[in-house]
Structures are given as C-alpha cells and as structure tokens.
CSV table of C-alpha atoms in Angstrom, one decimal:
chain,number,residue,atom,x,y,z
A,108,ILE,CA,-14.7,3.8,-13.6
A,109,ALA,CA,-11.1,3.6,-14.6
A,110,PHE,CA,-9.0,6.7,-13.6
A,111,ASP,CA,-6.2,6.1,-16.1
A,112,GLU,CA,-2.9,8.4,-14.9
A,113,ALA,CA,-4.5,8.4,-11.4
A,114,HIS,CA,-1.1,10.0,-10.0
A,115,LYS,CA,-2.2,13.2,-11.8
A,116,ALA,CA,-5.0,13.6,-9.1
A,117,LYS,CA,-2.7,13.4,-6.1
A,118,ARG,CA,-3.2,15.9,-3.3
A,119,ALA,CA,-7.0,15.5,-3.8
A,120,HIS,CA,-8.3,18.5,-2.0
A,121,LYS,CA,-5.7,21.1,-3.4
A,122,GLY,CA,-6.5,20.7,-7.1
A,123,ALA,CA,-9.3,20.5,-9.5
A,124,VAL,CA,-8.3,17.1,-10.9
A,125,GLY,CA,-8.2,15.5,-7.4
A,126,ARG,CA,-11.4,17.0,-6.3
A,127,ALA,CA,-13.1,15.8,-9.5
A,128,VAL,CA,-11.8,12.4,-8.9
A,129,LEU,CA,-13.3,12.3,-5.4
A,130,ASP,CA,-16.7,14.0,-6.6
A,131,LEU,CA,-17.1,11.4,-9.3
A,132,GLN,CA,-16.7,8.4,-6.8
A,133,GLU,CA,-18.9,10.1,-4.2
A,134,ALA,CA,-21.8,10.5,-7.0
A,135,HIS,CA,-21.3,6.8,-7.8
A,136,PRO,CA,-21.1,4.9,-4.6
A,137,GLN,CA,-21.8,1.4,-6.2
A,138,ALA,CA,-19.4,1.8,-9.1
A,139,ARG,CA,-16.6,-0.5,-9.2
A,140,ILE,CA,-13.1,1.6,-9.4
A,141,VAL,CA,-9.6,1.1,-11.0
A,142,TYR,CA,-6.7,3.5,-10.2
A,143,LEU,CA,-4.2,3.1,-13.1
A,144,SER,CA,-1.0,4.8,-12.8
A,145,ALA,CA,2.9,4.0,-14.1
A,146,THR,CA,4.1,6.2,-11.0
A,147,GLY,CA,3.2,4.3,-7.8
A,148,ALA,CA,2.4,6.5,-4.8
A,149,THR,CA,5.7,7.3,-3.0
A,150,GLU,CA,3.8,9.4,-0.1
A,151,PHE,CA,0.5,8.2,1.3
A,152,ALA,CA,-0.8,11.8,0.8
A,153,ASP,CA,-0.9,11.0,-2.9
A,154,MET,CA,-3.4,8.1,-2.2
A,155,GLU,CA,-6.1,10.2,-1.0
A,156,ILE,CA,-8.3,9.9,-3.9
A,157,MET,CA,-8.1,5.9,-3.4
A,158,GLY,CA,-10.8,5.6,-0.9
A,159,ARG,CA,-12.3,2.7,-2.8
A,160,LEU,CA,-9.1,0.5,-1.6
A,161,GLY,CA,-10.9,-0.1,1.7
A,162,LEU,CA,-8.2,1.3,4.0
A,163,TRP,CA,-10.3,4.0,5.5
A,164,GLY,CA,-13.9,4.8,6.0
A,165,ARG,CA,-17.1,3.1,7.2
A,166,GLY,CA,-16.4,-0.6,7.8
A,167,CYS,CA,-12.6,-0.1,7.5
A,168,ALA,CA,-9.9,-0.5,10.1
A,169,PHE,CA,-9.5,3.3,10.2
A,170,PRO,CA,-12.2,5.8,10.4
A,171,SER,CA,-10.6,8.4,7.8
A,172,PHE,CA,-7.8,9.0,5.4
A,173,ASP,CA,-6.1,11.2,8.1
A,174,ALA,CA,-5.9,8.4,10.7
A,175,VAL,CA,-4.4,6.2,8.3
A,176,GLU,CA,-1.9,8.7,7.3
A,177,SER,CA,-0.9,9.6,10.8
A,178,VAL,CA,0.0,5.9,11.5
A,179,LEU,CA,2.1,5.7,8.5
A,180,LYS,CA,3.9,8.9,9.4
A,181,ARG,CA,5.2,7.4,12.7
A,182,ALA,CA,6.2,4.1,11.3
A,183,PRO,CA,9.3,3.7,9.2
A,184,GLY,CA,8.8,1.5,6.1
A,185,ALA,CA,5.0,1.7,6.6
A,186,MET,CA,4.4,2.3,2.8
A,187,GLU,CA,6.3,-0.7,1.9
A,188,MET,CA,4.3,-2.8,4.4
A,189,LEU,CA,1.0,-1.2,2.9
A,190,ALA,CA,2.1,-1.9,-0.6
A,191,ALA,CA,2.9,-5.6,0.2
A,192,ASN,CA,-0.5,-5.9,1.9
A,193,LEU,CA,-2.3,-4.4,-1.0
A,194,LYS,CA,-0.5,-6.7,-3.4
A,195,GLY,CA,-1.3,-9.5,-1.1
A,196,ASN,CA,-5.0,-9.0,-1.4
A,197,GLY,CA,-5.2,-8.0,-5.1
A,198,SER,CA,-5.7,-4.4,-4.7
A,199,TYR,CA,-2.2,-3.2,-5.9
A,200,LEU,CA,-0.4,-4.5,-9.1
A,201,ALA,CA,3.1,-3.0,-9.6
A,202,ARG,CA,5.1,-4.1,-12.8
A,203,SER,CA,9.2,-3.4,-12.2
A,204,LEU,CA,11.2,-1.9,-14.8
A,205,GLY,CA,13.4,-4.0,-17.2
A,206,PHE,CA,16.8,-5.3,-16.0
A,207,GLY,CA,18.4,-5.5,-19.4
A,208,GLY,CA,22.1,-4.7,-19.2
A,209,VAL,CA,22.0,-5.4,-15.3
A,210,ARG,CA,24.4,-7.9,-14.1
A,211,MET,CA,23.8,-9.7,-10.8
A,212,THR,CA,25.9,-11.8,-8.4
A,213,THR,CA,24.7,-14.4,-6.0
A,214,VAL,CA,26.9,-14.7,-2.9
A,215,MET,CA,26.3,-17.3,-0.4
A,216,LEU,CA,27.1,-16.2,3.2
A,217,ARG,CA,27.6,-18.8,6.2
A,218,MET,CA,25.7,-17.2,9.2
A,219,THR,CA,26.7,-18.3,12.8
A,220,PRO,CA,24.2,-19.8,15.0
A,221,GLN,CA,23.4,-16.3,16.5
A,222,GLU,CA,22.9,-14.8,13.2
A,223,ARG,CA,20.5,-17.8,12.1
A,224,LYS,CA,18.6,-17.2,15.2
A,225,ALA,CA,18.3,-13.7,14.8
A,226,TYR,CA,17.4,-14.1,10.9
A,227,ASP,CA,14.6,-16.9,12.0
A,228,GLY,CA,13.2,-14.4,14.6
A,229,LEU,CA,12.9,-11.9,12.3
A,230,ALA,CA,11.4,-13.8,9.4
A,231,ALA,CA,8.9,-15.2,12.0
A,232,TRP,CA,8.2,-11.7,13.1
A,233,TRP,CA,7.3,-10.3,9.4
A,234,ARG,CA,5.3,-13.8,8.7
A,235,ASP,CA,3.0,-12.9,11.8
A,236,LEU,CA,2.6,-9.2,10.9
A,237,GLY,CA,1.6,-10.3,7.3
A,238,LYS,CA,-0.9,-12.5,8.9
A,239,GLU,CA,-2.2,-9.9,11.3
A,240,LEU,CA,-2.6,-7.3,8.7
A,241,SER,CA,-4.5,-9.8,6.3
A,242,ALA,CA,-6.8,-10.5,9.3
A,243,GLN,CA,-7.2,-6.9,10.0
A,244,THR,CA,-7.9,-6.2,6.3
A,245,GLU,CA,-10.4,-8.9,6.1
A,246,ASP,CA,-12.2,-8.0,9.2
A,247,ALA,CA,-12.6,-4.3,8.2
A,248,LEU,CA,-14.3,-5.3,4.8
A,249,PRO,CA,-18.0,-5.2,4.7
C-alpha cells in the first residue's frame, strides 16, 4: 500500500484522512507500506500515521507513539538524529532541492590543538551514538 502525499494525513486522530490511513494499515497487518511525501515531517506528531517504520509498538524500542514523542520533545536536534537513523537503515529517503544559482566557498581553517581535540571528541561521540541507535533499531526489529 503506497500513501502518496502522506503529509496530508498528519495529526492522525484529529482528521478523517489520518484516521482512514491508520484504519487501512490496521485492516491489513501483513501489507507492506510506503509513505510518500515531498514535504518531510518537521514535527514528530506528523508521523503518527507511520507506524510501520518500526519506531514504536510490539517488538520495538518504544511501546507507543506517545513514548517516542515524549523523548523527542526533550532532546534538541532529536528529529535530525531520527531522520539520520531512518536514512541509515533505508527507511527514509529525502531528496534535496536544486542548488542552481547558489554560490559556495570553501574556507580552510586551522584548528588549535585544543579545538582539534574537541572536534575529534565530538566526532567520536556522534559515531558512537550512531552505532548505538543502529544497534537499538536492530534489537527492536522482530
């Protein structure tokens, strides 16, 4: 089942379209689902219809949509981390807009040893976080 213009079903329990999308998925538990939208989710609440992403529910890291949402509300940048995780496991594909007419400049900066140490530490932290998120996702899948 492919839901084109899936963003129109946001706020699932507040609108007829969202409720219909949820009902259709519940009626066909073995169906493969694809959510299509040129408008990416900017708020996690808009993703409530996307239960088949494997982020919440039976066998997932979070028991419910509300549980995931409460974590994301408390963590700055969490939506970006979620998008990166979904992209990494192939559940999310986002195309960027064209860059026609855009000018870019590369500026090389020399870092002090202290700045290099801070940069390397943060890069290692993000690497470890990515590994942990991937491991959690794999452990949560049936």
